[in-house]
Coordinates of C-alpha atoms in Angstrom, one line a residue:
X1 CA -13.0 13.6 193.6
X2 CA -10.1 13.7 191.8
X3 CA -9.0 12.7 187.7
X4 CA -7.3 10.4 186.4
X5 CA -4.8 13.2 185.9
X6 CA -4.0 13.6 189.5
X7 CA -6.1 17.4 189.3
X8 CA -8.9 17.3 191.8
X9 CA -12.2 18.6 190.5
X10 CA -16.0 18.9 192.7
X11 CA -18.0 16.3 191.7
X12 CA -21.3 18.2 189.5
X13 CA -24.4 18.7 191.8
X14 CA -27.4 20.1 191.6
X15 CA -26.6 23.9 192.7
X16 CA -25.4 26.3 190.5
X17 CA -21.9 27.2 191.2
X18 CA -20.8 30.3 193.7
X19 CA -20.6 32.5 190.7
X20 CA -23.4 32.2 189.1
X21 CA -24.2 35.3 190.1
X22 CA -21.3 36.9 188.3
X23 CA -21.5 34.5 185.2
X24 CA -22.9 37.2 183.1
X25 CA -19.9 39.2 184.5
X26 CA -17.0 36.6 184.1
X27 CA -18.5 35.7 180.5
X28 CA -18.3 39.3 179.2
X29 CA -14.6 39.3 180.6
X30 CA -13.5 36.3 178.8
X31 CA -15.3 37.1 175.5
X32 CA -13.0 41.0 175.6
X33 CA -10.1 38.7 176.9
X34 CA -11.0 36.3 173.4
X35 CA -11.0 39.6 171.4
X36 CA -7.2 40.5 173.3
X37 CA -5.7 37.0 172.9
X38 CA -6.4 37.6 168.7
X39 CA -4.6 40.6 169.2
X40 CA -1.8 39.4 170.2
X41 CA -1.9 36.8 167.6
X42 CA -2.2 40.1 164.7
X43 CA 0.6 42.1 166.2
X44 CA 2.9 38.7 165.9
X45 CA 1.6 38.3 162.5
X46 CA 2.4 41.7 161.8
X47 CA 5.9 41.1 163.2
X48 CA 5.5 44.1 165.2
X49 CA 8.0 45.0 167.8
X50 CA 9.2 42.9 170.3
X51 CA 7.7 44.9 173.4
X52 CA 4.4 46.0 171.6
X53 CA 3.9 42.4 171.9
X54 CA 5.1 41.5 175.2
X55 CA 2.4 44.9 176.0
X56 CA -0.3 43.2 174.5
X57 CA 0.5 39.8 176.4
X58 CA 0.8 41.3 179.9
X59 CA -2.8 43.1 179.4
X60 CA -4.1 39.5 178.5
X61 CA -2.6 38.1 181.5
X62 CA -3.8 40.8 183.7
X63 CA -7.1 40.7 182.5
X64 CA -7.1 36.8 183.2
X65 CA -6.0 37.4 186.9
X66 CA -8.7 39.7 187.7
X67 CA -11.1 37.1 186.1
X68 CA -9.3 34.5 188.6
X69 CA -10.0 36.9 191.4
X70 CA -13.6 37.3 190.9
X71 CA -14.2 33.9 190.6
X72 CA -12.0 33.0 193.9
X73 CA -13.8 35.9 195.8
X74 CA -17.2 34.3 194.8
X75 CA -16.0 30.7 195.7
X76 CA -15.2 32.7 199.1
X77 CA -18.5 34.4 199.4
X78 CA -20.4 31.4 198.5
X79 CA -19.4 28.1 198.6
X80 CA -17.1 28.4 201.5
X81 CA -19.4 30.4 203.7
X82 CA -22.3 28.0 202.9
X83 CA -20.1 25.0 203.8
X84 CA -19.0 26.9 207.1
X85 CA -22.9 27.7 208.2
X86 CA -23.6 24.0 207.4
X87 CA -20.6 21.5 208.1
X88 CA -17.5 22.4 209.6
X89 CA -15.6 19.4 207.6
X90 CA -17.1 20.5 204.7
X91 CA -15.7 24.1 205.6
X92 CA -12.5 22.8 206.0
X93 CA -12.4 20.7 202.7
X94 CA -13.6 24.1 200.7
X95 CA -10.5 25.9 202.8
X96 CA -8.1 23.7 201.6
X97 CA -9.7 24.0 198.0
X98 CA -9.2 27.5 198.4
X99 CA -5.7 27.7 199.1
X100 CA -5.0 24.7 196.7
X101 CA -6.4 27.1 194.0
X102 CA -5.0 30.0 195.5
X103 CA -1.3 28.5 194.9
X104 CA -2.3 27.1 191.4
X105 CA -2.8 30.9 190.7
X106 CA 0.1 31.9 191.9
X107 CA 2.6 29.9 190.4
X108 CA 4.3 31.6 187.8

């Protein structure tokens, strides 16, 4: 399926998604990452020095990578494995979502 804005996105179904397991995990993450990202905001406010600021931003991004991570390793772990045990085009669609998501990550 993909948006009117070109960005292709899984239709919803009725399974809860491959990191479900981890959504108690991923949500604690994000809420510390929140907590960070106001941070940042203060020191700037502060007009605090240039680098304690670029500090504070490269801990926010870092800590948004490893959520990216975790959520590709359980996208790996789950939905790509239980496409592979059930249909190989299905695998292969889920592979190229993968690597699709894999290079969004990795642009910088």
């Amino acid at each position: 399926m993909t948006t009117a804005s070109g960005h292709g996105l899984s239709p919803r179904v009725s399974e809860p998604p491959g990191y479900h397991s981890q959504k108690a995990d991923h949500l604690s993450r994000l809420h510390k990452i929140e907590g960070q990202v106001r941070g940042v905001a203060r020191v700037v406010d502060e007009d605090r020095y240039c680098i304690d600021v670029l500090t504070q931003i490269g801990a926010v991004t870092r800590a948004l990578q490893e959520v990216a991570l975790g959520l590709l390793d359980d996208h790996a772990r789950n939905c790509l494995l239980t496409a592979a045990s059930s249909d190989p085009e299905e695998a292969d669609a889920k592979l190229d979502e993968l690597a699709l998501a894999m290079r969004r990550l990795t642009r910088m």
